[in-house]
mmCIF file of C-alpha atoms in Angstrom:
data_model
loop_
_atom_site.group_PDB
_atom_site.id
_atom_site.type_symbol
_atom_site.label_atom_id
_atom_site.label_comp_id
_atom_site.label_asym_id
_atom_site.label_seq_id
_atom_site.Cartn_x
_atom_site.Cartn_y
_atom_site.Cartn_z
ATOM 1 C CA MET P 23 -60.671 -18.918 -77.963
ATOM 2 C CA LYS P 24 -63.028 -18.414 -75.013
ATOM 3 C CA PHE P 25 -64.457 -21.141 -72.788
ATOM 4 C CA ASN P 26 -68.041 -21.147 -71.527
ATOM 5 C CA THR P 27 -67.491 -19.563 -68.107
ATOM 6 C CA ASN P 28 -70.915 -20.824 -66.889
ATOM 7 C CA PHE P 29 -69.074 -24.085 -66.114
ATOM 8 C CA LYS P 30 -67.573 -22.227 -63.147
ATOM 9 C CA ASN P 31 -71.020 -22.139 -61.645
ATOM 10 C CA ILE P 32 -71.569 -25.890 -61.378
ATOM 11 C CA ALA P 33 -69.975 -28.312 -58.924
ATOM 12 C CA GLU P 34 -66.717 -29.785 -60.135
ATOM 13 C CA SER P 35 -67.925 -33.321 -59.543
ATOM 14 C CA TYR P 36 -71.220 -35.121 -59.921
ATOM 15 C CA LEU P 37 -73.026 -36.234 -56.745
ATOM 16 C CA PHE P 38 -72.499 -39.906 -57.454
ATOM 17 C CA SER P 39 -68.812 -39.366 -58.060
ATOM 18 C CA ASP P 40 -68.536 -37.980 -54.544
ATOM 19 C CA ILE P 41 -70.372 -40.989 -53.193
ATOM 20 C CA ALA P 42 -68.127 -43.420 -55.104
ATOM 21 C CA HIS P 43 -65.017 -41.618 -53.717
ATOM 22 C CA ARG P 44 -66.205 -42.036 -50.107
ATOM 23 C CA VAL P 45 -67.209 -45.650 -50.615
ATOM 24 C CA ASN P 46 -63.906 -46.512 -52.332
ATOM 25 C CA ALA P 47 -62.019 -44.923 -49.468
ATOM 26 C CA TYR P 48 -64.009 -46.942 -46.945
ATOM 27 C CA THR P 49 -63.583 -50.264 -48.711
ATOM 28 C CA ALA P 50 -59.822 -49.625 -49.112
ATOM 29 C CA ALA P 51 -59.547 -49.036 -45.355
ATOM 30 C CA HIS P 52 -61.879 -51.992 -44.492
ATOM 31 C CA PRO P 53 -61.307 -54.684 -47.090
ATOM 32 C CA ASP P 54 -62.932 -57.292 -44.844
ATOM 33 C CA LYS P 55 -66.293 -55.457 -44.784
ATOM 34 C CA LYS P 56 -69.025 -56.308 -47.276
ATOM 35 C CA VAL P 57 -70.673 -53.088 -48.500
ATOM 36 C CA LEU P 58 -74.305 -53.209 -49.678
ATOM 37 C CA ARG P 59 -75.307 -50.557 -52.195
ATOM 38 C CA LEU P 60 -78.758 -49.044 -52.186
ATOM 39 C CA GLY P 61 -77.619 -45.763 -53.564
ATOM 40 C CA ILE P 62 -77.427 -45.249 -57.332
ATOM 41 C CA GLY P 63 -80.580 -46.111 -59.283
ATOM 42 C CA ASP P 64 -79.077 -48.850 -61.456
ATOM 43 C CA VAL P 65 -81.011 -52.026 -62.143
ATOM 44 C CA THR P 66 -79.672 -55.448 -61.224
ATOM 45 C CA LEU P 67 -81.979 -57.887 -63.067
ATOM 46 C CA PRO P 68 -80.922 -59.053 -66.582
ATOM 47 C CA LEU P 69 -82.758 -58.281 -69.797
ATOM 48 C CA VAL P 70 -85.881 -60.421 -70.269
ATOM 49 C CA PRO P 71 -85.906 -63.337 -72.745
ATOM 50 C CA SER P 72 -88.017 -61.578 -75.373
ATOM 51 C CA VAL P 73 -85.494 -58.724 -75.548
ATOM 52 C CA ILE P 74 -82.539 -61.092 -75.683
ATOM 53 C CA GLU P 75 -84.155 -63.069 -78.500
ATOM 54 C CA ALA P 76 -84.807 -59.835 -80.469
ATOM 55 C CA LEU P 77 -81.208 -58.676 -79.941
ATOM 56 C CA HIS P 78 -79.828 -61.999 -81.152
ATOM 57 C CA GLY P 79 -82.098 -61.871 -84.172
ATOM 58 C CA ALA P 80 -80.910 -58.330 -85.016
ATOM 59 C CA VAL P 81 -77.301 -59.383 -84.680
ATOM 60 C CA ASP P 82 -77.904 -62.236 -87.149
ATOM 61 C CA GLU P 83 -79.489 -59.775 -89.573
ATOM 62 C CA MET P 84 -76.322 -57.698 -89.519
ATOM 63 C CA ALA P 85 -74.361 -60.731 -90.747
ATOM 64 C CA HIS P 86 -76.172 -60.968 -94.096
ATOM 65 C CA LYS P 87 -76.081 -58.557 -97.000
ATOM 66 C CA GLU P 88 -79.828 -58.830 -97.555
ATOM 67 C CA THR P 89 -80.716 -57.712 -94.013
ATOM 68 C CA PHE P 90 -77.683 -55.636 -93.057
ATOM 69 C CA LYS P 91 -78.453 -52.117 -91.758
ATOM 70 C CA GLY P 92 -76.249 -49.074 -92.082
ATOM 71 C CA TYR P 93 -77.302 -45.560 -91.031
ATOM 72 C CA GLY P 94 -80.883 -45.551 -89.777
ATOM 73 C CA PRO P 95 -83.353 -42.674 -89.345
ATOM 74 C CA GLU P 96 -82.044 -40.301 -86.627
ATOM 75 C CA GLN P 97 -85.526 -40.110 -85.113
ATOM 76 C CA GLY P 98 -85.849 -43.882 -84.812
ATOM 77 C CA TYR P 99 -87.131 -46.832 -86.854
ATOM 78 C CA ALA P 100 -90.853 -46.965 -87.516
ATOM 79 C CA PHE P 101 -91.172 -50.442 -85.977
ATOM 80 C CA LEU P 102 -90.019 -49.141 -82.553
ATOM 81 C CA LYS P 103 -92.060 -45.936 -82.747
ATOM 82 C CA ASP P 104 -95.173 -47.975 -83.600
ATOM 83 C CA SER P 105 -94.462 -50.254 -80.644
ATOM 84 C CA ILE P 106 -94.210 -47.290 -78.304
ATOM 85 C CA ASN P 107 -97.323 -45.750 -79.814
ATOM 86 C CA GLY P 108 -99.198 -48.934 -79.055
ATOM 87 C CA ALA P 109 -98.085 -48.711 -75.404
ATOM 88 C CA TYR P 110 -99.370 -45.143 -75.196
ATOM 89 C CA ALA P 111 -102.685 -46.174 -76.769
ATOM 90 C CA ARG P 112 -103.108 -48.716 -73.984
ATOM 91 C CA LYS P 113 -102.816 -45.799 -71.532
ATOM 92 C CA GLY P 114 -105.550 -43.991 -73.391
ATOM 93 C CA VAL P 115 -103.133 -41.577 -75.103
ATOM 94 C CA GLN P 116 -103.272 -41.003 -78.863
ATOM 95 C CA LEU P 117 -100.065 -39.862 -80.544
ATOM 96 C CA GLU P 118 -98.821 -39.520 -84.089
ATOM 97 C CA SER P 119 -95.799 -41.631 -85.021
ATOM 98 C CA ASP P 120 -93.687 -38.572 -85.952
ATOM 99 C CA GLU P 121 -94.279 -37.060 -82.495
ATOM 100 C CA ILE P 122 -92.135 -39.884 -81.012
ATOM 101 C CA PHE P 123 -88.317 -39.676 -81.185
ATOM 102 C CA ILE P 124 -85.954 -42.483 -80.202
ATOM 103 C CA SER P 125 -82.878 -41.578 -78.159
ATOM 104 C CA ASP P 126 -80.125 -43.216 -76.127
ATOM 105 C CA GLY P 127 -81.914 -42.280 -72.890
ATOM 106 C CA ALA P 128 -83.960 -39.688 -71.077
ATOM 107 C CA LYS P 129 -80.939 -38.041 -69.446
ATOM 108 C CA SER P 130 -79.423 -37.115 -72.816
ATOM 109 C CA ASP P 131 -82.652 -35.688 -74.198
ATOM 110 C CA LEU P 132 -83.390 -33.723 -71.040
ATOM 111 C CA GLY P 133 -80.131 -31.859 -71.650
ATOM 112 C CA ASN P 134 -80.258 -31.767 -75.454
ATOM 113 C CA ILE P 135 -83.822 -30.390 -75.607
ATOM 114 C CA LEU P 136 -82.492 -27.081 -74.352
ATOM 115 C CA ASP P 137 -81.083 -26.443 -77.856
ATOM 116 C CA LEU P 138 -84.669 -25.462 -78.748
ATOM 117 C CA PHE P 139 -84.850 -22.645 -76.237
ATOM 118 C CA ASP P 140 -83.311 -19.194 -76.066
ATOM 119 C CA ARG P 141 -80.851 -18.482 -73.250
ATOM 120 C CA ASP P 142 -83.199 -15.781 -71.851
ATOM 121 C CA ASN P 143 -85.878 -18.272 -70.778
ATOM 122 C CA THR P 144 -86.494 -18.514 -67.022
ATOM 123 C CA VAL P 145 -86.407 -22.049 -65.689
ATOM 124 C CA LEU P 146 -88.482 -23.405 -62.816
ATOM 125 C CA VAL P 147 -87.306 -26.551 -61.047
ATOM 126 C CA PRO P 148 -88.257 -28.236 -57.805
ATOM 127 C CA ASP P 149 -85.805 -28.474 -54.893
ATOM 128 C CA PRO P 150 -84.718 -31.202 -54.234
ATOM 129 C CA VAL P 151 -84.189 -32.128 -57.842
ATOM 130 C CA TYR P 152 -82.403 -34.473 -60.244
ATOM 131 C CA PRO P 153 -79.070 -32.594 -60.802
ATOM 132 C CA VAL P 154 -79.223 -32.773 -64.588
ATOM 133 C CA TYR P 155 -82.087 -30.271 -64.761
ATOM 134 C CA VAL P 156 -80.111 -27.638 -62.887
ATOM 135 C CA ASP P 157 -76.644 -28.317 -64.220
ATOM 136 C CA THR P 158 -77.587 -28.238 -67.934
ATOM 137 C CA ASN P 159 -79.358 -24.888 -67.553
ATOM 138 C CA THR P 160 -76.521 -23.502 -65.437
ATOM 139 C CA MET P 161 -74.098 -24.451 -68.185
ATOM 140 C CA ALA P 162 -76.265 -22.414 -70.582
ATOM 141 C CA GLY P 163 -76.377 -19.420 -68.254
ATOM 142 C CA ARG P 164 -80.143 -19.409 -67.774
ATOM 143 C CA LYS P 165 -81.918 -17.930 -64.797
ATOM 144 C CA ILE P 166 -83.206 -20.738 -62.520
ATOM 145 C CA ILE P 167 -85.999 -20.359 -59.968
ATOM 146 C CA PHE P 168 -86.466 -23.036 -57.352
ATOM 147 C CA MET P 169 -89.834 -24.125 -56.004
ATOM 148 C CA ASP P 170 -89.807 -25.677 -52.534
ATOM 149 C CA ALA P 171 -90.557 -29.363 -52.306
ATOM 150 C CA THR P 172 -90.824 -30.155 -48.591
ATOM 151 C CA ALA P 173 -92.321 -32.625 -46.164
ATOM 152 C CA GLU P 174 -95.191 -30.143 -45.643
ATOM 153 C CA ASN P 175 -96.335 -30.417 -49.287
ATOM 154 C CA GLY P 176 -95.413 -34.090 -49.589
ATOM 155 C CA PHE P 177 -92.450 -33.110 -51.844
ATOM 156 C CA LEU P 178 -94.968 -32.204 -54.570
ATOM 157 C CA PRO P 179 -94.878 -28.442 -55.076
ATOM 158 C CA MET P 180 -97.820 -26.861 -56.862
ATOM 159 C CA PRO P 181 -97.988 -23.808 -59.185
ATOM 160 C CA ASP P 182 -97.620 -20.301 -57.801
ATOM 161 C CA TYR P 183 -99.114 -17.807 -60.263
ATOM 162 C CA SER P 184 -97.072 -14.986 -58.805
ATOM 163 C CA VAL P 185 -93.992 -16.707 -60.282
ATOM 164 C CA ASP P 186 -93.315 -16.290 -64.018
ATOM 165 C CA ALA P 187 -91.506 -19.183 -65.703
ATOM 166 C CA ASP P 188 -90.899 -20.256 -69.277
ATOM 167 C CA ILE P 189 -89.481 -23.783 -68.850
ATOM 168 C CA ILE P 190 -90.858 -26.025 -66.086
ATOM 169 C CA TYR P 191 -89.315 -29.330 -64.988
ATOM 170 C CA LEU P 192 -91.545 -31.982 -63.473
ATOM 171 C CA CYS P 193 -90.617 -35.562 -62.641
ATOM 172 C CA SER P 194 -93.301 -38.037 -61.553
ATOM 173 C CA PRO P 195 -92.774 -40.461 -59.923
ATOM 174 C CA ASN P 196 -90.056 -38.233 -58.709
ATOM 175 C CA ASN P 197 -86.331 -38.807 -58.545
ATOM 176 C CA PRO P 198 -85.122 -38.464 -55.803
ATOM 177 C CA THR P 199 -88.219 -38.241 -53.529
ATOM 178 C CA GLY P 200 -90.429 -41.042 -54.912
ATOM 179 C CA ALA P 201 -93.460 -38.724 -54.632
ATOM 180 C CA ALA P 202 -95.938 -38.860 -57.509
ATOM 181 C CA TYR P 203 -98.475 -36.321 -58.807
ATOM 182 C CA THR P 204 -102.124 -37.226 -59.258
ATOM 183 C CA LYS P 205 -103.782 -36.452 -62.573
ATOM 184 C CA ALA P 206 -105.711 -33.697 -60.841
ATOM 185 C CA GLN P 207 -102.513 -32.078 -59.549
ATOM 186 C CA LEU P 208 -100.915 -32.318 -62.969
ATOM 187 C CA LYS P 209 -103.973 -30.610 -64.467
ATOM 188 C CA LYS P 210 -103.154 -27.581 -62.304
ATOM 189 C CA TRP P 211 -99.604 -27.569 -63.690
ATOM 190 C CA VAL P 212 -100.848 -27.810 -67.264
ATOM 191 C CA ASP P 213 -103.276 -24.938 -66.652
ATOM 192 C CA TYR P 214 -100.417 -22.873 -65.200
ATOM 193 C CA ALA P 215 -98.106 -23.626 -68.145
ATOM 194 C CA LEU P 216 -100.805 -22.678 -70.660
ATOM 195 C CA LYS P 217 -101.549 -19.441 -68.769
ATOM 196 C CA LYS P 218 -97.845 -18.513 -68.635
ATOM 197 C CA GLN P 219 -97.247 -19.707 -72.208
ATOM 198 C CA ALA P 220 -94.527 -21.987 -70.795
ATOM 199 C CA VAL P 221 -93.394 -25.487 -71.657
ATOM 200 C CA ILE P 222 -93.317 -28.415 -69.226
ATOM 201 C CA LEU P 223 -90.407 -30.807 -69.573
ATOM 202 C CA TYR P 224 -91.957 -33.915 -68.032
ATOM 203 C CA ASP P 225 -89.644 -36.700 -66.915
ATOM 204 C CA ALA P 226 -91.630 -39.993 -66.888
ATOM 205 C CA ALA P 227 -88.689 -42.343 -66.538
ATOM 206 C CA TYR P 228 -90.312 -44.157 -63.609
ATOM 207 C CA GLU P 229 -93.925 -44.321 -64.900
ATOM 208 C CA CYS P 230 -93.783 -48.131 -65.042
ATOM 209 C CA PHE P 231 -93.877 -48.254 -61.201
ATOM 210 C CA VAL P 232 -97.226 -46.463 -60.974
ATOM 211 C CA THR P 233 -100.014 -48.764 -59.731
ATOM 212 C CA ASP P 234 -102.489 -46.158 -58.416
ATOM 213 C CA ASP P 235 -105.103 -45.220 -61.060
ATOM 214 C CA SER P 236 -105.338 -41.686 -59.702
ATOM 215 C CA LEU P 237 -101.704 -41.079 -60.709
ATOM 216 C CA ALA P 238 -100.526 -40.306 -64.205
ATOM 217 C CA ARG P 239 -98.413 -42.694 -66.224
ATOM 218 C CA SER P 240 -98.123 -39.998 -68.887
ATOM 219 C CA VAL P 241 -98.667 -36.267 -68.708
ATOM 220 C CA TYR P 242 -100.775 -36.633 -71.857
ATOM 221 C CA GLN P 243 -103.458 -38.334 -69.726
ATOM 222 C CA VAL P 244 -104.188 -34.763 -68.608
ATOM 223 C CA GLU P 245 -106.333 -32.523 -70.839
ATOM 224 C CA GLY P 246 -104.349 -29.785 -72.534
ATOM 225 C CA ALA P 247 -100.930 -31.315 -71.946
ATOM 226 C CA LYS P 248 -100.212 -31.779 -75.658
ATOM 227 C CA LYS P 249 -100.241 -27.990 -76.033
ATOM 228 C CA CYS P 250 -97.472 -27.432 -73.465
ATOM 229 C CA ALA P 251 -95.633 -30.583 -72.451
ATOM 230 C CA VAL P 252 -92.668 -32.592 -73.806
ATOM 231 C CA GLU P 253 -92.438 -36.049 -72.253
ATOM 232 C CA PHE P 254 -89.200 -37.977 -71.698
ATOM 233 C CA CYS P 255 -89.214 -41.704 -71.164
ATOM 234 C CA SER P 256 -86.680 -44.477 -70.896
ATOM 235 C CA PHE P 257 -86.309 -48.255 -71.242
ATOM 236 C CA SER P 258 -83.666 -48.109 -68.496
ATOM 237 C CA LYS P 259 -85.937 -48.735 -65.512
ATOM 238 C CA THR P 260 -88.840 -50.201 -67.467
ATOM 239 C CA ALA P 261 -86.799 -52.969 -69.079
ATOM 240 C CA GLY P 262 -83.303 -52.883 -67.621
ATOM 241 C CA PHE P 263 -81.662 -50.924 -70.463
ATOM 242 C CA THR P 264 -79.340 -48.881 -68.239
ATOM 243 C CA GLY P 265 -76.384 -50.435 -70.040
ATOM 244 C CA THR P 266 -78.073 -51.093 -73.340
ATOM 245 C CA ARG P 267 -79.211 -47.437 -73.746
ATOM 246 C CA CYS P 268 -82.558 -46.559 -75.331
ATOM 247 C CA GLY P 269 -85.230 -44.045 -74.535
ATOM 248 C CA TYR P 270 -87.834 -41.911 -76.265
ATOM 249 C CA THR P 271 -89.147 -38.384 -76.186
ATOM 250 C CA VAL P 272 -92.568 -37.170 -77.260
ATOM 251 C CA VAL P 273 -92.712 -33.715 -78.810
ATOM 252 C CA PRO P 274 -96.303 -32.899 -79.787
ATOM 253 C CA LYS P 275 -96.878 -30.930 -82.983
ATOM 254 C CA SER P 276 -99.224 -28.576 -81.132
ATOM 255 C CA ILE P 277 -96.381 -26.888 -79.175
ATOM 256 C CA GLU P 278 -95.598 -23.736 -81.091
ATOM 257 C CA ALA P 279 -94.296 -20.197 -80.465
ATOM 258 C CA ASP P 280 -92.931 -17.369 -82.493
ATOM 259 C CA GLY P 281 -93.989 -19.120 -85.719
ATOM 260 C CA LEU P 282 -91.837 -22.150 -84.820
ATOM 261 C CA SER P 283 -92.854 -25.742 -84.136
ATOM 262 C CA ALA P 284 -91.085 -27.561 -81.320
ATOM 263 C CA ASN P 285 -91.630 -30.856 -83.177
ATOM 264 C CA LYS P 286 -89.961 -29.588 -86.379
ATOM 265 C CA MET P 287 -87.158 -27.919 -84.433
ATOM 266 C CA TRP P 288 -86.423 -31.129 -82.498
ATOM 267 C CA LEU P 289 -86.426 -33.145 -85.754
ATOM 268 C CA ARG P 290 -83.988 -30.673 -87.259
ATOM 269 C CA ARG P 291 -81.809 -30.720 -84.137
ATOM 270 C CA GLN P 292 -81.685 -34.525 -84.032
ATOM 271 C CA THR P 293 -80.939 -34.934 -87.737
ATOM 272 C CA THR P 294 -78.075 -32.443 -87.326
ATOM 273 C CA LYS P 295 -76.507 -33.603 -84.034
ATOM 274 C CA PHE P 296 -77.541 -37.205 -83.536
ATOM 275 C CA ASN P 297 -76.931 -40.360 -85.611
ATOM 276 C CA GLY P 298 -79.637 -42.407 -83.958
ATOM 277 C CA VAL P 299 -79.752 -45.437 -81.648
ATOM 278 C CA PRO P 300 -78.228 -48.662 -83.071
ATOM 279 C CA TYR P 301 -80.611 -50.872 -85.041
ATOM 280 C CA ILE P 302 -79.821 -53.851 -82.816
ATOM 281 C CA VAL P 303 -80.761 -51.940 -79.689
ATOM 282 C CA GLN P 304 -84.013 -50.653 -81.241
ATOM 283 C CA LYS P 305 -85.031 -54.207 -82.172
ATOM 284 C CA GLY P 306 -84.475 -55.240 -78.548
ATOM 285 C CA ALA P 307 -86.474 -52.265 -77.329
ATOM 286 C CA ALA P 308 -89.408 -53.041 -79.673
ATOM 287 C CA ALA P 309 -89.763 -56.413 -78.004
ATOM 288 C CA VAL P 310 -90.467 -54.731 -74.655
ATOM 289 C CA PHE P 311 -94.002 -53.684 -75.613
ATOM 290 C CA THR P 312 -95.033 -56.973 -77.193
ATOM 291 C CA GLU P 313 -97.583 -59.002 -75.271
ATOM 292 C CA GLN P 314 -94.911 -61.474 -74.147
ATOM 293 C CA GLY P 315 -92.380 -58.778 -73.440
ATOM 294 C CA GLU P 316 -94.769 -56.809 -71.235
ATOM 295 C CA ARG P 317 -95.515 -59.974 -69.218
ATOM 296 C CA GLU P 318 -91.803 -60.569 -68.718
ATOM 297 C CA ILE P 319 -90.849 -57.068 -67.738
ATOM 298 C CA LYS P 320 -93.751 -56.839 -65.287
ATOM 299 C CA LYS P 321 -92.189 -59.745 -63.385
ATOM 300 C CA ASN P 322 -88.895 -57.867 -63.117
ATOM 301 C CA ILE P 323 -90.651 -54.648 -62.057
ATOM 302 C CA ALA P 324 -92.563 -56.654 -59.445
ATOM 303 C CA VAL P 325 -89.224 -57.669 -57.879
ATOM 304 C CA TYR P 326 -88.198 -54.050 -57.459
ATOM 305 C CA GLN P 327 -91.659 -53.136 -56.189
ATOM 306 C CA GLU P 328 -91.348 -55.808 -53.511
ATOM 307 C CA ASN P 329 -87.903 -54.511 -52.589
ATOM 308 C CA ALA P 330 -89.428 -51.052 -52.165
ATOM 309 C CA ARG P 331 -92.168 -52.533 -49.951
ATOM 310 C CA ILE P 332 -89.557 -54.241 -47.788
ATOM 311 C CA ILE P 333 -87.589 -50.992 -47.322
ATOM 312 C CA ALA P 334 -90.792 -48.997 -46.650
ATOM 313 C CA GLU P 335 -91.944 -51.578 -44.077
ATOM 314 C CA CYS P 336 -88.602 -51.218 -42.331
ATOM 315 C CA MET P 337 -89.113 -47.419 -42.134
ATOM 316 C CA ASP P 338 -92.622 -47.978 -40.741
ATOM 317 C CA GLU P 339 -91.250 -50.282 -38.051
ATOM 318 C CA LEU P 340 -88.585 -47.773 -37.112
ATOM 319 C CA GLY P 341 -91.074 -44.878 -37.119
ATOM 320 C CA ILE P 342 -89.139 -42.978 -39.796
ATOM 321 C CA TRP P 343 -91.054 -40.562 -42.016
ATOM 322 C CA TYR P 344 -90.662 -41.133 -45.764
ATOM 323 C CA THR P 345 -92.183 -40.664 -49.237
ATOM 324 C CA GLY P 346 -92.080 -43.191 -52.062
ATOM 325 C CA GLY P 347 -91.931 -46.903 -51.501
ATOM 326 C CA LYS P 348 -95.157 -47.299 -53.484
ATOM 327 C CA ASN P 349 -95.561 -46.173 -57.115
ATOM 328 C CA SER P 350 -91.830 -45.573 -57.071
ATOM 329 C CA PRO P 351 -88.547 -47.480 -56.708
ATOM 330 C CA TYR P 352 -87.215 -44.811 -54.332
ATOM 331 C CA ILE P 353 -87.683 -44.328 -50.604
ATOM 332 C CA TRP P 354 -86.974 -40.771 -49.481
ATOM 333 C CA LEU P 355 -86.601 -40.822 -45.699
ATOM 334 C CA LYS P 356 -86.037 -38.208 -42.979
ATOM 335 C CA CYS P 357 -82.672 -38.825 -41.352
ATOM 336 C CA PRO P 358 -83.192 -40.179 -37.852
ATOM 337 C CA GLY P 359 -82.006 -38.282 -34.795
ATOM 338 C CA GLY P 360 -81.877 -34.983 -36.605
ATOM 339 C CA MET P 361 -78.760 -36.028 -38.514
ATOM 340 C CA GLY P 362 -77.660 -34.206 -41.638
ATOM 341 C CA SER P 363 -77.696 -36.064 -44.985
ATOM 342 C CA TRP P 364 -73.928 -36.644 -45.266
ATOM 343 C CA GLU P 365 -73.705 -37.334 -41.539
ATOM 344 C CA PHE P 366 -76.258 -40.109 -41.931
ATOM 345 C CA PHE P 367 -74.448 -41.340 -45.024
ATOM 346 C CA ASP P 368 -71.244 -41.825 -43.021
ATOM 347 C CA TYR P 369 -73.177 -43.231 -40.024
ATOM 348 C CA LEU P 370 -74.853 -45.855 -42.250
ATOM 349 C CA LEU P 371 -71.654 -46.740 -44.094
ATOM 350 C CA ASP P 372 -69.551 -46.991 -40.925
ATOM 351 C CA GLY P 373 -72.163 -48.720 -38.802
ATOM 352 C CA ALA P 374 -73.973 -50.996 -41.251
ATOM 353 C CA GLN P 375 -71.880 -50.914 -44.441
ATOM 354 C CA VAL P 376 -74.944 -49.763 -46.362
ATOM 355 C CA VAL P 377 -74.717 -47.088 -49.055
ATOM 356 C CA GLY P 378 -77.506 -44.667 -49.885
ATOM 357 C CA THR P 379 -77.700 -41.183 -51.388
ATOM 358 C CA PRO P 380 -77.552 -38.045 -49.218
ATOM 359 C CA GLY P 381 -80.519 -35.828 -49.907
ATOM 360 C CA ALA P 382 -78.362 -32.689 -49.664
ATOM 361 C CA GLY P 383 -76.864 -33.680 -53.030
ATOM 362 C CA PHE P 384 -80.210 -32.907 -54.648
ATOM 363 C CA GLY P 385 -80.648 -29.357 -53.293
ATOM 364 C CA LYS P 386 -81.003 -27.348 -50.066
ATOM 365 C CA ASN P 387 -84.402 -28.914 -49.262
ATOM 366 C CA GLY P 388 -82.802 -32.340 -49.444
ATOM 367 C CA GLU P 389 -80.694 -31.596 -46.378
ATOM 368 C CA GLY P 390 -81.757 -33.880 -43.549
ATOM 369 C CA PHE P 391 -83.182 -36.466 -45.974
ATOM 370 C CA PHE P 392 -81.767 -39.610 -47.579
ATOM 371 C CA ARG P 393 -82.625 -41.755 -50.603
ATOM 372 C CA LEU P 394 -82.612 -45.547 -50.726
ATOM 373 C CA THR P 395 -83.358 -47.475 -53.943
ATOM 374 C CA ALA P 396 -85.180 -50.711 -54.562
ATOM 375 C CA PHE P 397 -82.984 -51.703 -57.513
ATOM 376 C CA GLY P 398 -80.718 -54.072 -55.585
ATOM 377 C CA SER P 399 -81.195 -57.787 -55.542
ATOM 378 C CA ARG P 400 -83.731 -59.253 -53.063
ATOM 379 C CA GLU P 401 -80.853 -60.704 -51.048
ATOM 380 C CA VAL P 402 -79.009 -57.390 -50.847
ATOM 381 C CA THR P 403 -82.228 -55.553 -49.969
ATOM 382 C CA GLU P 404 -83.175 -57.910 -47.156
ATOM 383 C CA GLU P 405 -79.704 -57.952 -45.710
ATOM 384 C CA ALA P 406 -79.401 -54.149 -45.905
ATOM 385 C CA VAL P 407 -82.759 -53.717 -44.151
ATOM 386 C CA ALA P 408 -81.664 -56.108 -41.398
ATOM 387 C CA ARG P 409 -78.453 -54.162 -40.897
ATOM 388 C CA ILE P 410 -80.289 -50.817 -40.812
ATOM 389 C CA LYS P 411 -82.747 -52.127 -38.249
ATOM 390 C CA LYS P 412 -79.954 -53.414 -36.049
ATOM 391 C CA LEU P 413 -77.988 -50.177 -36.280
ATOM 392 C CA LEU P 414 -80.954 -47.928 -35.476
ATOM 393 C CA THR P 415 -82.358 -50.028 -32.616
ATOM 394 C CA GLU P 416 -79.187 -50.832 -30.713
#
């Protein structure tokens, strides 16, 4: 028996585990202090009424022989795929139903999709970056090239034709930086991928926060993207499914290489290694893209958008540089006073009892930056902002 020694090349603990350890140590030492969390990107608002009603209805179905469901299709029930397809159509994107695959979330599929690709592929990822992109490829032993995302390019790196890559990770609106590509910028990435015969793995988990028409809500709004891009989406941030678990991945039939179809390979992979998302959960998810469901989730998203505005306004008042805050639930700020990321984390925790996420945890270019999220309650957000202002103006 031999273990996969590539695991030696990844950090022993996940970024958010390190944060939790520090916060737990602080609260144990200061039990009288109220800690406000603007760190991890978890939602706080409950599921909307349309979703709850659909979930209840599905539970009732499971109680009767005539409507009971056992194993379902691994790629997802047609009623949910049709619902998602309708949402894409409203964005001006035409898909075929069997190009949509239902999953338990974008994070899982972003890792699992690598089953389709040979170990010898070279991977291109931005720095800073969502750790899953790097860790999953490191586990597989692939060569990883980092492209610099910096304040100078607005944390939106563009293609460099002198660099050869086979698998390209893009996330827009970006986690952690909140920066978002325009359709024109994404067209340059699509052209690059087609030229290099590469595939773009496009993380669109935060597309629901886009309000600017110049920005893409789907990579497929860009000409040529269906020939080179796989898109990963989630109900987690769109509809509060972080604990309910449901997402979807689009694998166009036009992505082919070496006589193989990515769509057919993904179908084969899923039917082999995945038993599908529970029927009950899929019924709840299908309610999200109904007319009533969309009205309800927009109200929840508006709460988070307002939280982001409040945090961004605080940064403006303090004269702190940042990206995000609009078209994104994240605010990516430059640590004041030249502090390092973890230094500012401790400073904010000790001085204001506010928890954020150190940018250094997302890569070397994240050092000196810090992420705050808009997913807290309005009360927590307003109190956290007041504490931050007080701490940084005293």
